[in-house]
Amino acid sequence: MRSTPKPALIASLAVREHRLTYCDFEALEQTPLQRDPFEFLVVPDFIKAEKFASVIADYPTVPGPGSHPPAELDIHGKFEELMGELLGPEFRAAVERKFAIDLAGRPTMYTVRGFVREKDGSIHTDSTTKIITVLLYMNERWQEDAGRLRLLRGPDNLDDYVAEVPPYGGTLLIFRRADNSWHGHKPTSGPRRAIQLNWVTTQDVVDSEQRRHQFSTKFKKFTRMFIPGSAAAGH
């Protein structure tokens, strides 16, 4: 006689099913890790197509360009559920398997972007306090050549790239920060949505970065109150 599942097991399965609603973990598992010139992978449509529009509908309003911490934004609805999935154990385990890295005990932080400026996108490697960088692009479409992140062979030439990441449709980029993890994009300005999530070296890094971004966001909110249109103005 088949036994009836215990309520605790049913609840656990329900939580897991909910947690795996938005992201295509199978596509992530099947995507090979690239090692030239540094470790990275790109997964188009990582957010499932049938879920993308509902997440976009709940994308938080940001007060201007730059990176904004969740503490200063209205994180709710489907966007909040997506972030719960990205911050959950399944995503961390998938990243650990791909990069053969142990992230246990390594804190995470994330920021939200809504706009890009002409000065954004300059070539850089990310700071040494970052271990893994995750970028998830949340634009519905992207026509122009500028604003497409390029993974580069060196610090001097945006045209010497190994991959160009389409910044739309829930495209996922993950890379291991290294001294040669050069990346950047051609300058552009205007709306450009992206989520950045990082595993970093210590909690002090999280606290410092979040304070810095909080101050910047508060300032932009204040500026927007007195300068109409100031919000219409990375990775």
mmCIF file of N, CA and C in Angstrom, residues 31 106 116 124 145 159 225 234:
data_model
loop_
_atom_site.group_PDB
_atom_site.id
_atom_site.type_symbol
_atom_site.label_atom_id
_atom_site.label_comp_id
_atom_site.label_asym_id
_atom_site.label_seq_id
_atom_site.Cartn_x
_atom_site.Cartn_y
_atom_site.Cartn_z
ATOM 1 N N THR A 31 25.270 24.712 -20.524
ATOM 2 C CA THR A 31 26.141 25.711 -21.137
ATOM 3 C C THR A 31 27.585 25.469 -20.709
ATOM 4 N N ARG A 106 30.662 32.637 1.703
ATOM 5 C CA ARG A 106 30.943 33.878 0.976
ATOM 6 C C ARG A 106 29.658 34.690 0.843
ATOM 7 N N VAL A 116 21.764 53.959 -18.267
ATOM 8 C CA VAL A 116 23.201 53.989 -18.519
ATOM 9 C C VAL A 116 23.566 55.373 -19.037
ATOM 10 N N HIS A 124 37.211 47.520 -17.608
ATOM 11 C CA HIS A 124 37.676 47.240 -16.252
ATOM 12 C C HIS A 124 37.614 45.736 -15.994
ATOM 13 N N ASP A 145 24.175 48.982 -31.456
ATOM 14 C CA ASP A 145 25.454 48.306 -31.281
ATOM 15 C C ASP A 145 26.070 48.640 -29.932
ATOM 16 N N ASP A 159 37.348 46.391 -29.489
ATOM 17 C CA ASP A 159 37.094 45.545 -30.655
ATOM 18 C C ASP A 159 37.834 44.213 -30.593
ATOM 19 N N MET A 225 13.771 65.370 -6.934
ATOM 20 C CA MET A 225 12.680 66.174 -6.379
ATOM 21 C C MET A 225 12.761 67.627 -6.828
ATOM 22 N N GLY A 234 28.370 51.269 -16.693
ATOM 23 C CA GLY A 234 28.069 50.013 -15.974
ATOM 24 C C GLY A 234 28.472 48.811 -16.770
#
